[in-house]
Short mmCIF file of C-alpha atoms in Angstrom, two decimals:
data_model
loop_
_atom_site.label_atom_id
_atom_site.label_comp_id
_atom_site.label_asym_id
_atom_site.label_seq_id
_atom_site.Cartn_x
_atom_site.Cartn_y
_atom_site.Cartn_z
CA MET A 1 -6.75 21.17 3.09
CA SER A 2 -8.95 22.86 0.55
CA TRP A 3 -9.49 21.12 -2.78
CA LYS A 4 -8.84 24.53 -4.37
CA ASN A 5 -5.21 24.08 -3.35
CA VAL A 6 -4.70 20.57 -4.78
CA LYS A 7 -5.20 19.31 -8.33
CA TYR A 8 -4.44 15.93 -9.87
CA THR A 9 -3.15 15.57 -13.41
CA GLN A 10 -2.37 12.46 -15.41
CA SER A 11 1.23 11.38 -15.32
CA LYS A 12 3.09 9.12 -17.74
CA LYS A 13 4.68 7.36 -14.79
CA HIS A 14 2.51 5.41 -12.41
CA GLY A 15 3.46 3.66 -9.20
CA ALA A 16 3.71 3.91 -5.47
CA GLY A 17 5.26 7.13 -4.24
CA ASN A 18 4.83 8.91 -7.58
CA MET A 19 3.41 12.33 -6.73
CA SER A 20 4.39 13.98 -10.01
CA GLY A 21 0.73 14.04 -11.08
CA ILE A 22 -0.39 16.15 -8.13
CA ARG A 23 -0.36 19.93 -8.23
CA VAL A 24 -0.38 21.82 -4.97
CA PHE A 25 -1.10 25.52 -4.75
CA CYS A 26 0.07 27.91 -2.05
CA PRO A 27 -2.80 28.79 0.31
CA GLU A 28 -1.37 32.32 0.71
CA CYS A 29 -0.77 33.52 -2.87
CA ASN A 30 -2.35 30.70 -4.92
CA ALA A 31 0.82 30.12 -6.96
CA ARG A 32 2.03 26.59 -7.68
CA ALA A 33 3.90 25.03 -4.81
CA ILE A 34 6.71 22.50 -4.95
CA ILE A 35 6.39 19.20 -3.10
CA LYS A 36 9.64 18.85 -1.17
CA LYS A 37 8.95 15.69 0.80
CA THR A 38 6.21 13.17 1.48
CA ASN A 39 5.94 11.45 4.85
CA ARG A 40 3.67 8.42 4.68
CA LYS A 41 2.18 8.03 8.15
CA HIS A 42 -0.15 5.16 7.30
CA GLN A 43 -1.20 3.27 4.17
CA GLN A 44 -3.92 5.87 3.56
CA ILE A 45 -2.50 9.02 5.23
CA SER A 46 0.46 11.15 4.14
CA ASP A 47 1.94 14.51 5.12
CA ILE A 48 3.08 16.50 2.08
CA TYR A 49 5.76 19.12 2.80
CA CYS A 50 5.47 21.99 0.31
CA ALA A 51 7.12 25.31 -0.56
CA CYS A 52 5.63 28.14 -2.61
CA SER A 53 7.36 28.59 -5.97
CA VAL A 54 7.15 32.41 -5.68
CA VAL A 55 10.36 33.54 -3.95
CA GLU A 56 8.74 36.70 -2.61
CA CYS A 57 6.02 34.67 -0.90
CA GLY A 58 8.35 32.00 0.51
CA HIS A 59 5.52 30.20 2.31
CA THR A 60 6.34 26.67 3.43
CA PHE A 61 3.56 24.42 4.65
CA VAL A 62 2.39 20.88 5.24
CA MET A 63 -0.75 19.43 3.67
CA ASN A 64 -2.40 16.17 4.60
CA MET A 65 -3.47 13.69 1.97
CA THR A 66 -5.93 10.99 2.98
CA PHE A 67 -7.87 8.26 1.24
CA SER A 68 -11.55 9.15 1.12
CA HIS A 69 -13.56 6.44 -0.63
CA THR A 70 -13.62 4.06 -3.59
CA LEU A 71 -15.44 4.98 -6.78
CA SER A 72 -14.79 1.69 -8.54
CA PRO A 73 -13.37 -1.44 -6.87
CA SER A 74 -9.92 -2.58 -7.87
CA GLY A 75 -9.64 -5.41 -10.34
CA LEU A 76 -6.73 -6.72 -8.30
CA THR A 77 -8.78 -7.76 -5.28
CA GLY A 78 -10.50 -10.79 -6.79
CA ASN A 79 -11.67 -12.46 -3.57
CA LYS A 80 -13.16 -9.24 -2.23
CA LEU A 81 -14.86 -8.56 -5.55
CA VAL A 82 -16.39 -12.06 -5.66
CA LYS A 83 -17.66 -11.68 -2.09
CA PHE A 84 -19.06 -8.22 -2.91
CA LEU A 85 -20.98 -9.62 -5.89
CA ILE A 86 -22.24 -12.74 -4.09
CA ASP A 87 -23.47 -10.66 -1.15
CA ARG A 88 -25.75 -8.74 -3.55
CA LEU A 89 -27.46 -11.89 -4.87
CA LYS A 90 -30.70 -13.38 -3.56
CA PRO A 91 -30.12 -16.11 -0.91
CA ASP A 92 -30.88 -19.01 -3.31
CA GLU A 93 -28.61 -17.46 -5.96
CA GLN A 94 -25.87 -17.01 -3.32
CA GLN A 95 -25.94 -20.73 -2.54
CA LEU A 96 -25.82 -21.64 -6.24
CA ALA A 97 -22.83 -19.33 -6.75
CA ARG A 98 -21.02 -20.83 -3.72
CA ASP A 99 -21.70 -24.35 -5.03
CA LEU A 100 -20.32 -23.38 -8.44
CA LEU A 101 -17.21 -21.86 -6.89
CA ASN A 102 -16.65 -24.94 -4.74
CA GLY A 103 -16.93 -27.16 -7.83
CA GLN A 104 -19.94 -29.02 -6.47
CA LEU A 105 -21.98 -28.52 -9.65
CA ALA A 106 -20.74 -29.61 -13.03
#
């Protein structure tokens, strides 16, 4: 899948399964395509079934969407974020942080 054929735009609606913010373009004529169906194969992999919006072209195709990497960690994964931050401290600072988290220091 070429990034020239997929664009993301902000949507007023957010949530799982909401693909209204994604624009797909036909790889044959470069016109906007319509997402007909999304088949989620895995938590981070989906097949997107598309059809070109130009009737004369009529191209139907499947694109794959996959998770690539994180730019900024989620604020919802508190335990992972704490571990990430503690792992970047010096060893003596790591122990102090663990003691504080365990309530051993007042």
